[in-house]
Short mmCIF file of C-alpha atoms and ligand atoms in Angstrom, two decimals:
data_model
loop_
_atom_site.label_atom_id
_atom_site.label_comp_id
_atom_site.label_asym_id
_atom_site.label_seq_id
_atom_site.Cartn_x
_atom_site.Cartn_y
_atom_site.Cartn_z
CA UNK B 42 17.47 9.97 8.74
CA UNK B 43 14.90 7.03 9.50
CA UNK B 44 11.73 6.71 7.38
CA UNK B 45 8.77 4.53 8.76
CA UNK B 46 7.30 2.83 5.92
CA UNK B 47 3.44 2.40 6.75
CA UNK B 48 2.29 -0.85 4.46
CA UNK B 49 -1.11 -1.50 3.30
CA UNK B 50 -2.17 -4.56 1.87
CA UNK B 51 -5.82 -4.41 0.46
CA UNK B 52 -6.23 -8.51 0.94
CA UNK B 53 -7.78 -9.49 4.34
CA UNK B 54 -6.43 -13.42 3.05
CA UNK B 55 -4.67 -15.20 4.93
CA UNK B 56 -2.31 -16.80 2.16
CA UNK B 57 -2.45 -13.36 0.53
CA UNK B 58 0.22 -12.91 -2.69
CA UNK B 59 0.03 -9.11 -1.66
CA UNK B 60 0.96 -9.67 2.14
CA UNK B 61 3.25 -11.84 0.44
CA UNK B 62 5.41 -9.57 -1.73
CA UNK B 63 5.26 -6.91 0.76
CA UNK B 64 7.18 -9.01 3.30
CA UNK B 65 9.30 -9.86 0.49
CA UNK B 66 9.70 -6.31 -0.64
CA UNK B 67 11.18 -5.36 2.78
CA UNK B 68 14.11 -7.95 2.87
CA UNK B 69 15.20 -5.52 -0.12
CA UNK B 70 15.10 -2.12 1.63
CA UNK B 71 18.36 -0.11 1.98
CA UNK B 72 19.36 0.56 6.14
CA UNK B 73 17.41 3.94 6.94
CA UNK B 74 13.80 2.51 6.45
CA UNK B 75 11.68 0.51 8.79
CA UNK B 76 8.75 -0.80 8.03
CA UNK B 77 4.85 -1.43 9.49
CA UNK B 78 1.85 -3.47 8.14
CA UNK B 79 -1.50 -1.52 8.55
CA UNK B 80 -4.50 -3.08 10.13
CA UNK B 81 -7.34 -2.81 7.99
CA UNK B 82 -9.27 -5.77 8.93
CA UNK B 83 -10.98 -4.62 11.95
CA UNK B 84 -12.36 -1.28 10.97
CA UNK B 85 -15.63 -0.54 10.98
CA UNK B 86 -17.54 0.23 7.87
CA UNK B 87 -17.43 3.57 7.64
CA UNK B 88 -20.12 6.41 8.34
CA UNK B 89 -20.29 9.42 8.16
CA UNK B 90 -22.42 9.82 11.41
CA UNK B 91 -19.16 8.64 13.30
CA UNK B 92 -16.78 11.46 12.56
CA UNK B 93 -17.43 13.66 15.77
CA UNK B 94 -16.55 10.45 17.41
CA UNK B 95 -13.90 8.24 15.48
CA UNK B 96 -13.93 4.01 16.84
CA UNK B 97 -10.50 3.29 18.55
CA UNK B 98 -9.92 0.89 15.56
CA UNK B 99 -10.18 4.29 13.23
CA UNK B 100 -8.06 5.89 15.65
CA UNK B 101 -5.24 3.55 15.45
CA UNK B 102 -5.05 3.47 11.63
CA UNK B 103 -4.59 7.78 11.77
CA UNK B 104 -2.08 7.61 14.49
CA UNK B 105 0.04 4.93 12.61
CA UNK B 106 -0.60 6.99 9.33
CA UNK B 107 0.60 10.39 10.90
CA UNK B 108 3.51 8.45 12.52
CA UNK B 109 4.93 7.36 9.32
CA UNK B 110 6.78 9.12 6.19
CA UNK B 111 5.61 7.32 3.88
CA UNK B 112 2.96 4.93 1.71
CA UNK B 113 3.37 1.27 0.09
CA UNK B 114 -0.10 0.30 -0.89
CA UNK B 115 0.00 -3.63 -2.41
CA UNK B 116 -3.52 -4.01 -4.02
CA UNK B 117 -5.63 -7.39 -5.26
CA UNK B 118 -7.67 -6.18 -7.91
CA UNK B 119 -10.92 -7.53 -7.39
CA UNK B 120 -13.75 -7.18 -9.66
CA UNK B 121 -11.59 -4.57 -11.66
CA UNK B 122 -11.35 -2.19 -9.14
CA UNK B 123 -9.64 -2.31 -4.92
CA UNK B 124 -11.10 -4.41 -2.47
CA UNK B 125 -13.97 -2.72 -0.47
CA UNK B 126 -11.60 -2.99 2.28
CA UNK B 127 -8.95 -0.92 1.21
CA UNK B 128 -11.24 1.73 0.38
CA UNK B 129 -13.32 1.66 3.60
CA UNK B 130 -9.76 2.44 5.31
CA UNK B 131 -8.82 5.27 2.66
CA UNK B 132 -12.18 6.84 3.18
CA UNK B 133 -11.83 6.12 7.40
CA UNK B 134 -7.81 8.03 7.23
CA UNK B 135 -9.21 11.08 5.27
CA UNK B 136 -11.54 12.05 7.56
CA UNK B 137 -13.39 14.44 9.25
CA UNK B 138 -12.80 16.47 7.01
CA UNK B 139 -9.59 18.96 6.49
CA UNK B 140 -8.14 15.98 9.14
CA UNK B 141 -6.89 13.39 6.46
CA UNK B 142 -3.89 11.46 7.57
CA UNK B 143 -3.12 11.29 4.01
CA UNK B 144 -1.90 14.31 2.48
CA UNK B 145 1.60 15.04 1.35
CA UNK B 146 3.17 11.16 2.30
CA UNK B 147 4.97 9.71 -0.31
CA UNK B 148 3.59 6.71 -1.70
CA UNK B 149 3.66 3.63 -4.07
CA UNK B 150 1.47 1.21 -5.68
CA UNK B 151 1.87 -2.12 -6.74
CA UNK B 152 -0.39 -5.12 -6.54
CA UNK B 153 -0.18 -9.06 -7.94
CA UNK B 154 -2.91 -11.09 -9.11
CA UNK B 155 -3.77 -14.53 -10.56
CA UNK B 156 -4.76 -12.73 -13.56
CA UNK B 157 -2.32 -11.65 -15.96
CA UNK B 158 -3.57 -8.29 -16.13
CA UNK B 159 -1.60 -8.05 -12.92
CA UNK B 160 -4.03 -5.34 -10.65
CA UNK B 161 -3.23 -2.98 -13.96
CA UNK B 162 -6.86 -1.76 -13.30
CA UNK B 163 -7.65 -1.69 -9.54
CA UNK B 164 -4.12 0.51 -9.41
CA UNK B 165 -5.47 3.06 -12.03
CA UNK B 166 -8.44 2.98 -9.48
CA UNK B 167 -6.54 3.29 -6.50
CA UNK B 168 -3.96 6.05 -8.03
CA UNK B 169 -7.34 8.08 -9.39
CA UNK B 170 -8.23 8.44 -5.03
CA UNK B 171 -4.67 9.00 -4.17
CA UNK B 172 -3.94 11.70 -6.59
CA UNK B 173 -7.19 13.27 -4.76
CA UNK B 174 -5.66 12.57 -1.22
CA UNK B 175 -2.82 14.42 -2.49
CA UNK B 176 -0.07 11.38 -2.13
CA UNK B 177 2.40 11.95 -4.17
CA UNK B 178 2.86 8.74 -5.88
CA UNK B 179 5.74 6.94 -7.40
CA UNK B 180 5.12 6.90 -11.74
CA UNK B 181 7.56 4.26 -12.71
CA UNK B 182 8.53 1.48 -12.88
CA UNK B 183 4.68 0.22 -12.82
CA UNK B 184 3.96 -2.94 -10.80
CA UNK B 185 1.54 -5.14 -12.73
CA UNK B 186 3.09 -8.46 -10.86
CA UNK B 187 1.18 -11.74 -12.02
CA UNK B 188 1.38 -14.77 -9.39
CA UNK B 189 3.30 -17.27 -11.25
CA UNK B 190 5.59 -20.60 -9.72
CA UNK B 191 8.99 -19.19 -8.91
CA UNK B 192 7.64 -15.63 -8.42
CA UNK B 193 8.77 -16.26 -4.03
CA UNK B 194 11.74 -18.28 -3.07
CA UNK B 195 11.66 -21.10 -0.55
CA UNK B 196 12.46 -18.15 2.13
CA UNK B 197 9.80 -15.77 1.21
CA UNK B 198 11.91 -13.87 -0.69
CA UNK B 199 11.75 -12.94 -3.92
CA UNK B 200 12.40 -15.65 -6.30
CA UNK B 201 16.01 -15.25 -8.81
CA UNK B 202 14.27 -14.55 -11.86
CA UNK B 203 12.32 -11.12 -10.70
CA UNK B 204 15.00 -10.12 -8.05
CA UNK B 205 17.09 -7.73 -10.38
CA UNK B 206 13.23 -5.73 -11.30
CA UNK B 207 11.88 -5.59 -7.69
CA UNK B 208 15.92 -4.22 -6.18
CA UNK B 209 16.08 -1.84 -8.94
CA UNK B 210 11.91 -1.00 -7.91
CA UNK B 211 13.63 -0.40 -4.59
CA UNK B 212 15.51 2.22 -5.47
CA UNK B 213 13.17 4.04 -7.44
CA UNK B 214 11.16 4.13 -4.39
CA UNK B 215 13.60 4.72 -1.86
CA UNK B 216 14.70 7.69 -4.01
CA UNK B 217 11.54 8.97 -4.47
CA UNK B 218 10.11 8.65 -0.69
CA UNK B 219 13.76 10.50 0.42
CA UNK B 220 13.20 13.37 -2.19
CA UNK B 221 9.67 13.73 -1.16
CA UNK B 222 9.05 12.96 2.53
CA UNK B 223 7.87 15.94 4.19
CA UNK B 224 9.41 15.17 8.13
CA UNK B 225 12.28 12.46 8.57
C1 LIG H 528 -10.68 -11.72 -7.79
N1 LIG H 528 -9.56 -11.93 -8.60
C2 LIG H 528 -9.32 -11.07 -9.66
N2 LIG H 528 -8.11 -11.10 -10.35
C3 LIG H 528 -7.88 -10.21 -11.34
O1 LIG H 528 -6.79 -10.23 -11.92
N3 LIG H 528 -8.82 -9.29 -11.71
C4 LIG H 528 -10.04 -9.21 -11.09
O2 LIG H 528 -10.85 -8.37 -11.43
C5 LIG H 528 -10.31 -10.14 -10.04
N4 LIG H 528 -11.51 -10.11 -9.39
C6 LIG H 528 -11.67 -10.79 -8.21
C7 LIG H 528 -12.78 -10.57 -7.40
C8 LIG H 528 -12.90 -11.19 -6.18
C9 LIG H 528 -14.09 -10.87 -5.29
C10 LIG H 528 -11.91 -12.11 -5.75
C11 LIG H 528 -12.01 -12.81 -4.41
C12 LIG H 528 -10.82 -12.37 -6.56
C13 LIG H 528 -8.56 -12.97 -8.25
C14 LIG H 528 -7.43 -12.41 -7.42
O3 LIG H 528 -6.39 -11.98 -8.28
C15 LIG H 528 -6.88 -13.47 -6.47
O4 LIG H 528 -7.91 -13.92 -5.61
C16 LIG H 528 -5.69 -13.01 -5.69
O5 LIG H 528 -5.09 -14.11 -5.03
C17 LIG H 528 -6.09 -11.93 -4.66
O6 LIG H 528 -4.97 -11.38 -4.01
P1 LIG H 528 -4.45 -11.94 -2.59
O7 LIG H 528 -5.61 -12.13 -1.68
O8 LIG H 528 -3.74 -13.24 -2.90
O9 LIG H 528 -3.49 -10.89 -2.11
#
């Protein structure tokens, strides 16, 4: 079967290390999975006052969610916690409510940073709302990626030294979104 991957990266940044190792990421995916970068920049804040009448923006995001098997969240930690952005769109996707797009999609985190703390806690903070949206979300191996010289290749890809950790990553979460994906 054919899983669509839906990808969201919680840096709006151009230049962004997250956007970055996602598109890196996908060079590594086994045949059978295709994958899609979320738009998260061009949502509205959200309100509740809006549900009876969701923005188009708000619209696309849940059709691309409910079109896809599963979650790869990559996270910046800012401030010690996710971007305001990334929660705005979590918050838009699980509502009105008993209509979250969420629910039931399997999912993983992972997130790089300058800091060598690697997004350690803005994923605690995003897995603490995604245990509530009831994503069932990879445990291991955790993903506490630092931005360091030779982390990319010249390509894009990832560089020689981390390739072996993110292929083997790959199969943990290929495995996991196959054992867990509710309609492939
Ligand atoms: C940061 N940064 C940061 N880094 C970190 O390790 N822990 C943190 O709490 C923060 N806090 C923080 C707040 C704000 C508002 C900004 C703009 C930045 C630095 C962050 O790791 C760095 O900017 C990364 O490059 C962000 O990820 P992208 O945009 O490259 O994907």
């Amino acid at each position: 079967s054919q899983y669509n991957v839906a990808i969201i990266v919680g840096s709006l940044r151009k230049d962004s290390f997250n956007r970055k190792l996602a598109d890196a990421l996908v060079k590594l995916a086994p045949p059978g999975f295709s994958f899609k970068h979320i738009e998260i920049g061009d949502l509205p804040l959200y309100n509740q006052d809006d549900d009876g009448a969701q923005s188009e923006q708000v619209l696309r995001l849940k059709s691309d969610i409910s079109a896809s098997q599963a979650l790869l969240f990559l996270t910046p930690e800012y401030n010690r916690s996710i971007p305001g952005v990334l929660k705005n769109a979590l918050d838009h996707g699980s509502r009105p409510y008993g209509q979250s797009v969420w629910g039931g999609k399997p999912g993983a985190v992972l997130g790089v940073s300058v800091g060598a703390t690697g997004t350690a806690l803005a994923q605690q903070h995003l897995r603490n709302v995604l245990a509530y949206l009831d994503v069932p979300l990879l445990g291991q191996p955790e993903m506490f990626i630092q931005a360091k010289e030779g982390l990319f290749d010249e390509h894009g890809g990832i560089g020689p030294a981390s390739l072996g950790f993110f292929q083997g990553w790959m199969q943990r979460y290929t495995d996991w979104v196959r054992k867990h994906a509710i309609h492939a």
